[in-house]
Amino acid sequence: MAIVLLAFAGRTPTGLFCLCIGTFLTVGSWLLYRVSAAGIPWRWTGLEPIFLLGLGLVILQLTPLPTDLLEQLSPGLPHLLGADLTVSEDGLVPSWTVLSLTPRESRLSLGGLACVSLLFLVMVQKLQNREFARRSVVGVALFSALYGVFATVQYLTSNGKFFWLIENAYTGTATAAKGSFTNANHFAGFVCLSLGPLLAWAMAKSFNQPKKQSAWGNSSPQGLNEARLLIGGAGVVALLLAAVLSVSRGGILLAGAGIVIPIALLLTKRLTDSKFPVVIGVMALLATAGISMFGEEFFNRNALELATADIKELDDGDARQFVWQANFNAQQEFLWVGGGLGSHRDLIPAFHPASLDNRVYSHAENAYIQIGTELGMAGWILFSLCLVRIVWQLITFVFFSSSDDEDLPLAVGVAGSVAVFLTQGSYDFAWYAPAYMLVILFYVAYLFRRPSEEQEAIEFRRIGFAPAFLLLILTGSAGWVAPSLYQAAQAEGPTMRYLVQTRKLANFENTEEELMSLKMRVGHLQQALSADPTDGRNYLRLSSCLRRVYELNSLQAQLPMPVTQIRAAVYSGGFQDADAVKTWLDNPGVMKSMLPLVRASLHASRKAIACSPCFTGAWLTQADLCFVESPAADLPDYFIERARRVQPHSADIVFAEGYHAWNNGNVEEAITHWKTIFADHHSERSRILELTTSSFSPEQMVQFIEPDWDSMYWIARSYALADHPQKAEAAAILARLTLEAALHLPTDDQAGVFSRAFSLLSRHGEPGTTQSFIATSTKLQPESTALRKVFGQYLFRLKEFQQAEPHLAYYLERVSHDPDALKMLQTCRAQREQQALSPVQPASSRRFR
């Protein structure tokens, strides 16, 4: 469990592989021991058939099925796969024969599901030993507290890396306590799972048992009671502090559930003594002191937001409502068996009710809803049966069993853990983190311990055929996907290096710099794919990188013929078949060395589609580059429609439609498409500007796009980066639109807007235009020291000392020490004094007065 927890909570392929190896070793050794030696008989929980049916459901999703059966089980699948579309060229689109839309993710998730199920069943058997069970539950709770201490220290001394060494492409440790979790909400849920058992263990009264019956060996009951209060109380405080420092509003809610329910049950069952109020007060005081020292700001903000009960604000503007509605839409189409375990991230964009602006929902923000999306009605039924069985066992153990008073406190604590688990499931999906599931299932396994009177009457014997066969089936399921887990774990390193490098990308100053970066990233992806050739997302990334290389070379006129001319020639109807097209393109006077690059990009995108039909980018690459393999003019429209089926509100599709029109010479239609996405989508905007900057003047761009001041900044920047002859004109338009927009902006925002526009004007604008911008900006923002400084520096470089002097003087009056600015101001004053003695003024001063 510890290894899985440290491996990013088991969420990564490496963590899943560690979980698989640990499961094989644990279950294998225990099974061999029980085959060779007598022990406590197998404890049936009633969950075994549910586990088998759940694994069977996922295996069904991965099994190739006839088309008719696929349509019956998943009525929405034909539409998503474009079964109603016709295309003149066969063989370019791989067929689809399984229910899961993401088979690789389903296989990896199946491995985690099988391993967690196996470990739960073995934990139930191990916890039949009464003394071992108590020690184990307390040990896991204390280990969780130590983990919370580690997470707190890592956050307070963070350098942004996990364990101060490992850089993650998606997140860091500087903004919240996370431990080894990549999601702070999941970390908060994990530490709160142990609040109940640890609190109940610390607060339960001593029952004056003999030394030999003590759960801690030969310690006396009085000494044990004091140790429990000290160690347990410190652990509870550590868990609470870690939950608060996770900066998770849900963490506060979960901490409340993990504390209130055990306390209520402890009082109801009279399991505490007279020291209870005092100890609770001391714990509260220590927790308050810790929070006030390290997390008071986070706690107050999150508690206030929870207290306001503004659902929309708590939901970040209906973000959860948005994805929940998308999930409900998907469940209507994939009602019976879902879209595949682990498919949520790739399936759900097809059902978004509106544009998402490139935001990715890796999970449904609700565990119960996500079960319905990925496993359908069958998954909901199985989960409901499992939940009813566990809750009934909990109620029976706490309220109706004849267990002695030493067993009840921990069961009461487990009730708090179950409450945390169910509460978090209503607004998050932490269940796909194996470390999280292992802890909650370990606590639940304690509930299935035989009552004391049954343990005294049991007869020791070797394991029977039925439980041994059950374990072998579950182990076989895990073994079936173990090679996939190993491949994914091997590919994780180069994939993460690619992601880290991609995340660090800045705006490139020239094409050569971007090409060098692409070469390095392609190398990482090729290494990852050689280890795991089933990773469709890496094929998609590789295709995008190769396509970008081709685009950059096209923009630099590295092709003997323009791309638009080549594409038009292919679709003109002069070629009888694909072989004729390939023969013509192989001509050195047509595509030269770029043809292998285009074919490699097409091949990678087709591999991605073979892994999952839900990759929008792969379909759009096919639409853009399919002309090198087929003269069928309807293919681009077919591929764009396939992309629209899996992500109907994607800005990439709008760009592709405009690009298709652009290549066909229909500029007006292209601009009509691009205008709708230009302002809000940065990556598409950059590609639009690459195509249009060399073809239109700045005034024409303003006429076509009708940009606001922010969009005009990017237009002007594009002209500047291209060193276009009209870059000064673009900068002048930027200055005009910025000043017009500033009149309608809040005063606090104006300085940032002016600074951004001035950064371009100062380098690429005409001096007269820039000086006029400075004058107007100063009237609107006379007290901005940052603006006054850069304005003064710019005017000083122009030798406009008289205009620079008031800006520098104002700046230095409010800044304690800036030697460079002071030297400039002294020079300005010296020039002013010199001009006062001279009867002739400089020409520059006369010109701009």
PDB file of C-alpha atoms in Angstrom, residues 349-609:
ATOM      1  CA  PRO A 349     -16.795  15.873 -25.184  1.00  0.00           C
ATOM      2  CA  ALA A 350     -19.237  14.361 -27.700  1.00  0.00           C
ATOM      3  CA  PHE A 351     -22.082  15.296 -25.351  1.00  0.00           C
ATOM      4  CA  HIS A 352     -21.038  18.703 -24.060  1.00  0.00           C
ATOM      5  CA  PRO A 353     -23.993  21.082 -24.387  1.00  0.00           C
ATOM      6  CA  ALA A 354     -21.728  24.014 -25.309  1.00  0.00           C
ATOM      7  CA  SER A 355     -18.171  25.019 -26.112  1.00  0.00           C
ATOM      8  CA  LEU A 356     -15.644  24.049 -23.446  1.00  0.00           C
ATOM      9  CA  ASP A 357     -12.732  26.306 -24.438  1.00  0.00           C
ATOM     10  CA  ASN A 358     -10.284  23.375 -24.384  1.00  0.00           C
ATOM     11  CA  ARG A 359     -11.056  22.445 -20.768  1.00  0.00           C
ATOM     12  CA  VAL A 360     -10.727  18.710 -20.160  1.00  0.00           C
ATOM     13  CA  TYR A 361     -12.901  16.852 -17.658  1.00  0.00           C
ATOM     14  CA  SER A 362     -10.890  13.766 -16.790  1.00  0.00           C
ATOM     15  CA  HIS A 363     -13.723  12.653 -14.508  1.00  0.00           C
ATOM     16  CA  ALA A 364     -17.389  13.449 -13.974  1.00  0.00           C
ATOM     17  CA  GLU A 365     -17.012  15.355 -10.666  1.00  0.00           C
ATOM     18  CA  ASN A 366     -19.421  12.754  -9.260  1.00  0.00           C
ATOM     19  CA  ALA A 367     -18.524   9.111  -8.775  1.00  0.00           C
ATOM     20  CA  TYR A 368     -22.071   7.804  -9.043  1.00  0.00           C
ATOM     21  CA  ILE A 369     -22.699   9.613 -12.324  1.00  0.00           C
ATOM     22  CA  GLN A 370     -19.387   8.459 -13.774  1.00  0.00           C
ATOM     23  CA  ILE A 371     -20.252   4.831 -13.047  1.00  0.00           C
ATOM     24  CA  GLY A 372     -23.354   5.220 -15.194  1.00  0.00           C
ATOM     25  CA  THR A 373     -21.388   6.792 -18.043  1.00  0.00           C
ATOM     26  CA  GLU A 374     -18.587   4.228 -18.127  1.00  0.00           C
ATOM     27  CA  LEU A 375     -20.425   1.056 -17.045  1.00  0.00           C
ATOM     28  CA  GLY A 376     -24.048   1.870 -17.806  1.00  0.00           C
ATOM     29  CA  MET A 377     -27.072   0.514 -16.015  1.00  0.00           C
ATOM     30  CA  ALA A 378     -25.218  -2.729 -15.337  1.00  0.00           C
ATOM     31  CA  GLY A 379     -22.528  -0.839 -13.429  1.00  0.00           C
ATOM     32  CA  TRP A 380     -25.092   1.077 -11.402  1.00  0.00           C
ATOM     33  CA  ILE A 381     -26.844  -2.131 -10.366  1.00  0.00           C
ATOM     34  CA  LEU A 382     -23.599  -3.803  -9.307  1.00  0.00           C
ATOM     35  CA  PHE A 383     -22.432  -0.754  -7.372  1.00  0.00           C
ATOM     36  CA  SER A 384     -25.798  -0.413  -5.634  1.00  0.00           C
ATOM     37  CA  LEU A 385     -25.698  -4.042  -4.529  1.00  0.00           C
ATOM     38  CA  CYS A 386     -22.160  -3.613  -3.256  1.00  0.00           C
ATOM     39  CA  LEU A 387     -23.030  -0.433  -1.361  1.00  0.00           C
ATOM     40  CA  VAL A 388     -26.151  -1.957   0.228  1.00  0.00           C
ATOM     41  CA  ARG A 389     -24.153  -4.964   1.405  1.00  0.00           C
ATOM     42  CA  ILE A 390     -21.439  -2.810   2.994  1.00  0.00           C
ATOM     43  CA  VAL A 391     -23.847  -0.390   4.680  1.00  0.00           C
ATOM     44  CA  TRP A 392     -25.903  -3.288   6.041  1.00  0.00           C
ATOM     45  CA  GLN A 393     -22.753  -4.906   7.414  1.00  0.00           C
ATOM     46  CA  LEU A 394     -21.791  -1.609   9.053  1.00  0.00           C
ATOM     47  CA  ILE A 395     -25.219  -1.175  10.666  1.00  0.00           C
ATOM     48  CA  THR A 396     -25.242  -4.784  11.834  1.00  0.00           C
ATOM     49  CA  PHE A 397     -21.756  -4.551  13.345  1.00  0.00           C
ATOM     50  CA  VAL A 398     -22.379  -1.268  15.177  1.00  0.00           C
ATOM     51  CA  PHE A 399     -25.941  -1.712  16.366  1.00  0.00           C
ATOM     52  CA  PHE A 400     -26.885  -5.373  16.377  1.00  0.00           C
ATOM     53  CA  SER A 401     -23.783  -7.536  16.731  1.00  0.00           C
ATOM     54  CA  SER A 402     -22.605  -9.031  19.992  1.00  0.00           C
ATOM     55  CA  SER A 403     -19.047  -7.760  19.521  1.00  0.00           C
ATOM     56  CA  ASP A 404     -17.406  -6.637  22.751  1.00  0.00           C
ATOM     57  CA  ASP A 405     -16.751  -3.020  23.610  1.00  0.00           C
ATOM     58  CA  GLU A 406     -13.136  -3.131  22.372  1.00  0.00           C
ATOM     59  CA  ASP A 407     -14.250  -3.892  18.813  1.00  0.00           C
ATOM     60  CA  LEU A 408     -16.996  -1.282  18.579  1.00  0.00           C
ATOM     61  CA  PRO A 409     -14.884   1.938  18.692  1.00  0.00           C
ATOM     62  CA  LEU A 410     -12.970   1.024  15.556  1.00  0.00           C
ATOM     63  CA  ALA A 411     -16.187   0.025  13.800  1.00  0.00           C
ATOM     64  CA  VAL A 412     -17.623   3.406  14.759  1.00  0.00           C
ATOM     65  CA  GLY A 413     -14.505   5.031  13.301  1.00  0.00           C
ATOM     66  CA  VAL A 414     -14.979   3.058  10.098  1.00  0.00           C
ATOM     67  CA  ALA A 415     -18.506   4.492   9.924  1.00  0.00           C
ATOM     68  CA  GLY A 416     -16.863   7.914   9.663  1.00  0.00           C
ATOM     69  CA  SER A 417     -14.619   6.635   6.858  1.00  0.00           C
ATOM     70  CA  VAL A 418     -17.616   5.305   4.933  1.00  0.00           C
ATOM     71  CA  ALA A 419     -19.351   8.654   5.397  1.00  0.00           C
ATOM     72  CA  VAL A 420     -16.311  10.454   3.983  1.00  0.00           C
ATOM     73  CA  PHE A 421     -16.203   8.040   1.046  1.00  0.00           C
ATOM     74  CA  LEU A 422     -19.875   8.472   0.177  1.00  0.00           C
ATOM     75  CA  THR A 423     -19.811  12.240   0.667  1.00  0.00           C
ATOM     76  CA  GLN A 424     -16.823  12.777  -1.592  1.00  0.00           C
ATOM     77  CA  GLY A 425     -18.395  10.591  -4.246  1.00  0.00           C
ATOM     78  CA  SER A 426     -21.236  13.098  -4.576  1.00  0.00           C
ATOM     79  CA  TYR A 427     -18.989  15.915  -5.847  1.00  0.00           C
ATOM     80  CA  ASP A 428     -15.746  14.264  -6.945  1.00  0.00           C
ATOM     81  CA  PHE A 429     -14.319  11.020  -8.316  1.00  0.00           C
ATOM     82  CA  ALA A 430     -11.359  10.000  -6.177  1.00  0.00           C
ATOM     83  CA  TRP A 431     -12.185   6.324  -6.533  1.00  0.00           C
ATOM     84  CA  TYR A 432      -9.877   5.823  -9.510  1.00  0.00           C
ATOM     85  CA  ALA A 433      -6.863   6.430  -7.241  1.00  0.00           C
ATOM     86  CA  PRO A 434      -5.961   2.889  -6.048  1.00  0.00           C
ATOM     87  CA  ALA A 435      -4.326   4.136  -2.830  1.00  0.00           C
ATOM     88  CA  TYR A 436      -7.579   5.843  -1.866  1.00  0.00           C
ATOM     89  CA  MET A 437      -9.596   2.700  -2.578  1.00  0.00           C
ATOM     90  CA  LEU A 438      -7.164   0.433  -0.741  1.00  0.00           C
ATOM     91  CA  VAL A 439      -7.512   2.445   2.467  1.00  0.00           C
ATOM     92  CA  ILE A 440     -11.303   2.602   2.462  1.00  0.00           C
ATOM     93  CA  LEU A 441     -11.588  -1.090   1.562  1.00  0.00           C
ATOM     94  CA  PHE A 442      -9.127  -1.988   4.315  1.00  0.00           C
ATOM     95  CA  TYR A 443     -11.349  -0.261   6.841  1.00  0.00           C
ATOM     96  CA  VAL A 444     -14.455  -1.881   5.347  1.00  0.00           C
ATOM     97  CA  ALA A 445     -12.754  -5.286   5.549  1.00  0.00           C
ATOM     98  CA  TYR A 446     -12.623  -4.828   9.323  1.00  0.00           C
ATOM     99  CA  LEU A 447     -16.431  -4.806   9.378  1.00  0.00           C
ATOM    100  CA  PHE A 448     -16.556  -8.371   7.994  1.00  0.00           C
ATOM    101  CA  ARG A 449     -14.664  -9.823  10.924  1.00  0.00           C
ATOM    102  CA  ARG A 450     -16.470 -12.702  12.592  1.00  0.00           C
ATOM    103  CA  PRO A 451     -18.108 -11.969  15.950  1.00  0.00           C
ATOM    104  CA  SER A 452     -16.173 -13.083  19.014  1.00  0.00           C
ATOM    105  CA  GLU A 453     -18.446 -16.025  19.833  1.00  0.00           C
ATOM    106  CA  GLU A 454     -18.085 -17.431  16.301  1.00  0.00           C
ATOM    107  CA  GLN A 455     -14.300 -17.180  16.424  1.00  0.00           C
ATOM    108  CA  GLU A 456     -14.196 -19.293  19.559  1.00  0.00           C
ATOM    109  CA  ALA A 457     -16.120 -22.104  17.869  1.00  0.00           C
ATOM    110  CA  ILE A 458     -14.425 -22.196  14.439  1.00  0.00           C
ATOM    111  CA  GLU A 459     -12.386 -25.154  13.281  1.00  0.00           C
ATOM    112  CA  PHE A 460      -9.049 -24.456  11.610  1.00  0.00           C
ATOM    113  CA  ARG A 461      -8.631 -25.990   8.145  1.00  0.00           C
ATOM    114  CA  ARG A 462      -6.989 -25.443   4.802  1.00  0.00           C
ATOM    115  CA  ILE A 463      -8.521 -23.212   2.177  1.00  0.00           C
ATOM    116  CA  GLY A 464     -11.325 -24.810   0.207  1.00  0.00           C
ATOM    117  CA  PHE A 465     -11.676 -25.248  -3.541  1.00  0.00           C
ATOM    118  CA  ALA A 466     -14.292 -22.479  -4.033  1.00  0.00           C
ATOM    119  CA  PRO A 467     -12.316 -19.588  -2.497  1.00  0.00           C
ATOM    120  CA  ALA A 468      -9.081 -20.803  -4.104  1.00  0.00           C
ATOM    121  CA  PHE A 469     -10.779 -20.918  -7.500  1.00  0.00           C
ATOM    122  CA  LEU A 470     -12.205 -17.436  -6.911  1.00  0.00           C
ATOM    123  CA  LEU A 471      -8.775 -16.022  -6.149  1.00  0.00           C
ATOM    124  CA  LEU A 472      -7.306 -17.720  -9.215  1.00  0.00           C
ATOM    125  CA  ILE A 473      -9.978 -16.151 -11.448  1.00  0.00           C
ATOM    126  CA  LEU A 474      -9.324 -12.697 -10.052  1.00  0.00           C
ATOM    127  CA  THR A 475      -5.574 -13.212 -10.262  1.00  0.00           C
ATOM    128  CA  GLY A 476      -5.954 -14.366 -13.851  1.00  0.00           C
ATOM    129  CA  SER A 477      -7.858 -11.178 -14.696  1.00  0.00           C
ATOM    130  CA  ALA A 478      -5.043  -9.080 -13.258  1.00  0.00           C
ATOM    131  CA  GLY A 479      -2.467 -11.240 -15.030  1.00  0.00           C
ATOM    132  CA  TRP A 480      -4.268 -10.764 -18.350  1.00  0.00           C
ATOM    133  CA  VAL A 481      -3.687  -7.018 -18.248  1.00  0.00           C
ATOM    134  CA  ALA A 482      -0.296  -7.125 -16.511  1.00  0.00           C
ATOM    135  CA  PRO A 483       1.641  -6.875 -19.830  1.00  0.00           C
ATOM    136  CA  SER A 484      -0.351  -3.757 -20.707  1.00  0.00           C
ATOM    137  CA  LEU A 485       0.468  -2.255 -17.312  1.00  0.00           C
ATOM    138  CA  TYR A 486       4.157  -3.027 -17.824  1.00  0.00           C
ATOM    139  CA  GLN A 487       4.181  -1.398 -21.262  1.00  0.00           C
ATOM    140  CA  ALA A 488       2.384   1.669 -19.979  1.00  0.00           C
ATOM    141  CA  ALA A 489       4.798   1.953 -17.046  1.00  0.00           C
ATOM    142  CA  GLN A 490       7.783   1.811 -19.399  1.00  0.00           C
ATOM    143  CA  ALA A 491       6.288   4.531 -21.589  1.00  0.00           C
ATOM    144  CA  GLU A 492       5.456   6.818 -18.692  1.00  0.00           C
ATOM    145  CA  GLY A 493       8.957   8.313 -18.372  1.00  0.00           C
ATOM    146  CA  PRO A 494       9.385   9.584 -21.952  1.00  0.00           C
ATOM    147  CA  THR A 495       5.733  10.618 -22.066  1.00  0.00           C
ATOM    148  CA  MET A 496       6.185  12.747 -18.948  1.00  0.00           C
ATOM    149  CA  ARG A 497       9.359  14.289 -20.409  1.00  0.00           C
ATOM    150  CA  TYR A 498       7.383  15.227 -23.499  1.00  0.00           C
ATOM    151  CA  LEU A 499       4.604  16.757 -21.404  1.00  0.00           C
ATOM    152  CA  VAL A 500       6.994  18.693 -19.170  1.00  0.00           C
ATOM    153  CA  GLN A 501       8.820  20.115 -22.183  1.00  0.00           C
ATOM    154  CA  THR A 502       5.553  20.988 -23.902  1.00  0.00           C
ATOM    155  CA  ARG A 503       4.248  22.741 -20.799  1.00  0.00           C
ATOM    156  CA  LYS A 504       7.371  24.895 -20.608  1.00  0.00           C
ATOM    157  CA  LEU A 505       7.035  26.100 -24.188  1.00  0.00           C
ATOM    158  CA  ALA A 506       7.025  29.830 -24.655  1.00  0.00           C
ATOM    159  CA  ASN A 507       6.292  31.854 -27.749  1.00  0.00           C
ATOM    160  CA  PHE A 508       9.082  31.037 -30.163  1.00  0.00           C
ATOM    161  CA  GLU A 509      11.047  33.921 -31.609  1.00  0.00           C
ATOM    162  CA  ASN A 510      11.825  32.104 -34.860  1.00  0.00           C
ATOM    163  CA  THR A 511      10.966  28.962 -36.793  1.00  0.00           C
ATOM    164  CA  GLU A 512      14.317  27.286 -36.203  1.00  0.00           C
ATOM    165  CA  GLU A 513      13.802  27.397 -32.449  1.00  0.00           C
ATOM    166  CA  GLU A 514      10.356  25.793 -32.742  1.00  0.00           C
ATOM    167  CA  LEU A 515      11.664  23.101 -35.110  1.00  0.00           C
ATOM    168  CA  MET A 516      14.389  22.190 -32.623  1.00  0.00           C
ATOM    169  CA  SER A 517      11.794  21.837 -29.854  1.00  0.00           C
ATOM    170  CA  LEU A 518       9.601  19.686 -32.096  1.00  0.00           C
ATOM    171  CA  LYS A 519      12.532  17.404 -32.861  1.00  0.00           C
ATOM    172  CA  MET A 520      13.159  16.784 -29.163  1.00  0.00           C
ATOM    173  CA  ARG A 521       9.483  16.161 -28.423  1.00  0.00           C
ATOM    174  CA  VAL A 522       9.128  13.770 -31.347  1.00  0.00           C
ATOM    175  CA  GLY A 523      12.072  11.815 -29.949  1.00  0.00           C
ATOM    176  CA  HIS A 524      10.356  11.446 -26.578  1.00  0.00           C
ATOM    177  CA  LEU A 525       7.131  10.285 -28.236  1.00  0.00           C
ATOM    178  CA  GLN A 526       8.879   7.736 -30.421  1.00  0.00           C
ATOM    179  CA  GLN A 527      10.589   6.318 -27.348  1.00  0.00           C
ATOM    180  CA  ALA A 528       7.263   6.107 -25.503  1.00  0.00           C
ATOM    181  CA  LEU A 529       5.486   4.431 -28.427  1.00  0.00           C
ATOM    182  CA  SER A 530       8.235   1.861 -28.840  1.00  0.00           C
ATOM    183  CA  ALA A 531       7.534   0.842 -25.224  1.00  0.00           C
ATOM    184  CA  ASP A 532       3.727   1.034 -25.453  1.00  0.00           C
ATOM    185  CA  PRO A 533       2.370   0.838 -29.015  1.00  0.00           C
ATOM    186  CA  THR A 534      -1.244   0.911 -27.761  1.00  0.00           C
ATOM    187  CA  ASP A 535      -1.195   4.491 -26.444  1.00  0.00           C
ATOM    188  CA  GLY A 536      -3.446   6.347 -28.873  1.00  0.00           C
ATOM    189  CA  ARG A 537      -2.911   9.683 -27.157  1.00  0.00           C
ATOM    190  CA  ASN A 538       0.821   9.522 -27.868  1.00  0.00           C
ATOM    191  CA  TYR A 539       0.106   8.667 -31.504  1.00  0.00           C
ATOM    192  CA  LEU A 540      -2.095  11.751 -31.620  1.00  0.00           C
ATOM    193  CA  ARG A 541       0.676  13.872 -30.118  1.00  0.00           C
ATOM    194  CA  LEU A 542       3.204  12.474 -32.577  1.00  0.00           C
ATOM    195  CA  SER A 543       0.901  13.186 -35.498  1.00  0.00           C
ATOM    196  CA  SER A 544       0.396  16.766 -34.303  1.00  0.00           C
ATOM    197  CA  CYS A 545       4.133  17.353 -33.962  1.00  0.00           C
ATOM    198  CA  LEU A 546       4.906  15.957 -37.422  1.00  0.00           C
ATOM    199  CA  ARG A 547       2.068  17.955 -38.907  1.00  0.00           C
ATOM    200  CA  ARG A 548       3.431  21.104 -37.278  1.00  0.00           C
ATOM    201  CA  VAL A 549       6.865  20.473 -38.807  1.00  0.00           C
ATOM    202  CA  TYR A 550       5.197  20.160 -42.193  1.00  0.00           C
ATOM    203  CA  GLU A 551       3.242  23.390 -41.659  1.00  0.00           C
ATOM    204  CA  LEU A 552       6.359  25.330 -40.662  1.00  0.00           C
ATOM    205  CA  ASN A 553       8.210  24.130 -43.743  1.00  0.00           C
ATOM    206  CA  SER A 554       5.203  25.047 -45.889  1.00  0.00           C
ATOM    207  CA  LEU A 555       5.160  28.562 -44.434  1.00  0.00           C
ATOM    208  CA  GLN A 556       8.859  28.900 -45.184  1.00  0.00           C
ATOM    209  CA  ALA A 557       8.204  27.912 -48.813  1.00  0.00           C
ATOM    210  CA  GLN A 558      10.248  24.721 -48.530  1.00  0.00           C
ATOM    211  CA  LEU A 559       7.930  22.998 -50.996  1.00  0.00           C
ATOM    212  CA  PRO A 560       8.552  23.258 -54.760  1.00  0.00           C
ATOM    213  CA  MET A 561       4.799  23.920 -55.193  1.00  0.00           C
ATOM    214  CA  PRO A 562       2.443  25.749 -52.821  1.00  0.00           C
ATOM    215  CA  VAL A 563       0.338  23.397 -50.706  1.00  0.00           C
ATOM    216  CA  THR A 564      -2.918  24.930 -51.901  1.00  0.00           C
ATOM    217  CA  GLN A 565      -1.886  24.314 -55.503  1.00  0.00           C
ATOM    218  CA  ILE A 566      -0.947  20.688 -54.782  1.00  0.00           C
ATOM    219  CA  ARG A 567      -4.222  20.041 -52.979  1.00  0.00           C
ATOM    220  CA  ALA A 568      -6.268  21.675 -55.728  1.00  0.00           C
ATOM    221  CA  ALA A 569      -4.493  19.600 -58.365  1.00  0.00           C
ATOM    222  CA  VAL A 570      -5.235  16.343 -56.513  1.00  0.00           C
ATOM    223  CA  TYR A 571      -8.934  17.138 -56.135  1.00  0.00           C
ATOM    224  CA  SER A 572      -9.347  18.488 -59.660  1.00  0.00           C
ATOM    225  CA  GLY A 573     -10.324  15.055 -60.965  1.00  0.00           C
ATOM    226  CA  GLY A 574      -7.256  14.419 -63.066  1.00  0.00           C
ATOM    227  CA  PHE A 575      -6.156  11.303 -61.150  1.00  0.00           C
ATOM    228  CA  GLN A 576      -7.823   7.942 -61.577  1.00  0.00           C
ATOM    229  CA  ASP A 577      -6.802   6.372 -58.271  1.00  0.00           C
ATOM    230  CA  ALA A 578      -4.620   6.710 -55.202  1.00  0.00           C
ATOM    231  CA  ASP A 579      -1.610   5.136 -56.893  1.00  0.00           C
ATOM    232  CA  ALA A 580      -1.633   7.852 -59.549  1.00  0.00           C
ATOM    233  CA  VAL A 581      -1.673  10.507 -56.826  1.00  0.00           C
ATOM    234  CA  LYS A 582       1.225   8.930 -54.976  1.00  0.00           C
ATOM    235  CA  THR A 583       3.273   8.649 -58.159  1.00  0.00           C
ATOM    236  CA  TRP A 584       2.756  12.317 -58.949  1.00  0.00           C
ATOM    237  CA  LEU A 585       3.502  13.481 -55.398  1.00  0.00           C
ATOM    238  CA  ASP A 586       6.749  11.485 -55.378  1.00  0.00           C
ATOM    239  CA  ASN A 587       7.959  13.770 -58.144  1.00  0.00           C
ATOM    240  CA  PRO A 588      10.798  15.963 -56.757  1.00  0.00           C
ATOM    241  CA  GLY A 589       9.150  18.986 -58.318  1.00  0.00           C
ATOM    242  CA  VAL A 590       5.962  18.554 -56.286  1.00  0.00           C
ATOM    243  CA  MET A 591       6.457  17.760 -52.571  1.00  0.00           C
ATOM    244  CA  LYS A 592      10.124  16.892 -52.513  1.00  0.00           C
ATOM    245  CA  SER A 593      11.271  15.719 -49.049  1.00  0.00           C
ATOM    246  CA  MET A 594       8.029  16.726 -47.306  1.00  0.00           C
ATOM    247  CA  LEU A 595       6.022  13.742 -48.555  1.00  0.00           C
ATOM    248  CA  PRO A 596       7.470  11.184 -46.077  1.00  0.00           C
ATOM    249  CA  LEU A 597       6.762  13.638 -43.256  1.00  0.00           C
ATOM    250  CA  VAL A 598       3.129  14.033 -44.301  1.00  0.00           C
ATOM    251  CA  ARG A 599       2.692  10.289 -44.649  1.00  0.00           C
ATOM    252  CA  ALA A 600       4.209   9.726 -41.209  1.00  0.00           C
ATOM    253  CA  SER A 601       1.752  12.212 -39.697  1.00  0.00           C
ATOM    254  CA  LEU A 602      -1.144  10.482 -41.451  1.00  0.00           C
ATOM    255  CA  HIS A 603       0.052   7.079 -40.292  1.00  0.00           C
ATOM    256  CA  ALA A 604       0.325   8.242 -36.676  1.00  0.00           C
ATOM    257  CA  SER A 605      -3.159   9.783 -36.747  1.00  0.00           C
ATOM    258  CA  ARG A 606      -4.593   6.572 -38.209  1.00  0.00           C
ATOM    259  CA  LYS A 607      -2.915   4.618 -35.410  1.00  0.00           C
ATOM    260  CA  ALA A 608      -4.541   6.964 -32.908  1.00  0.00           C
ATOM    261  CA  ILE A 609      -7.968   6.346 -34.479  1.00  0.00           C
TER     262      ILE A 609
END
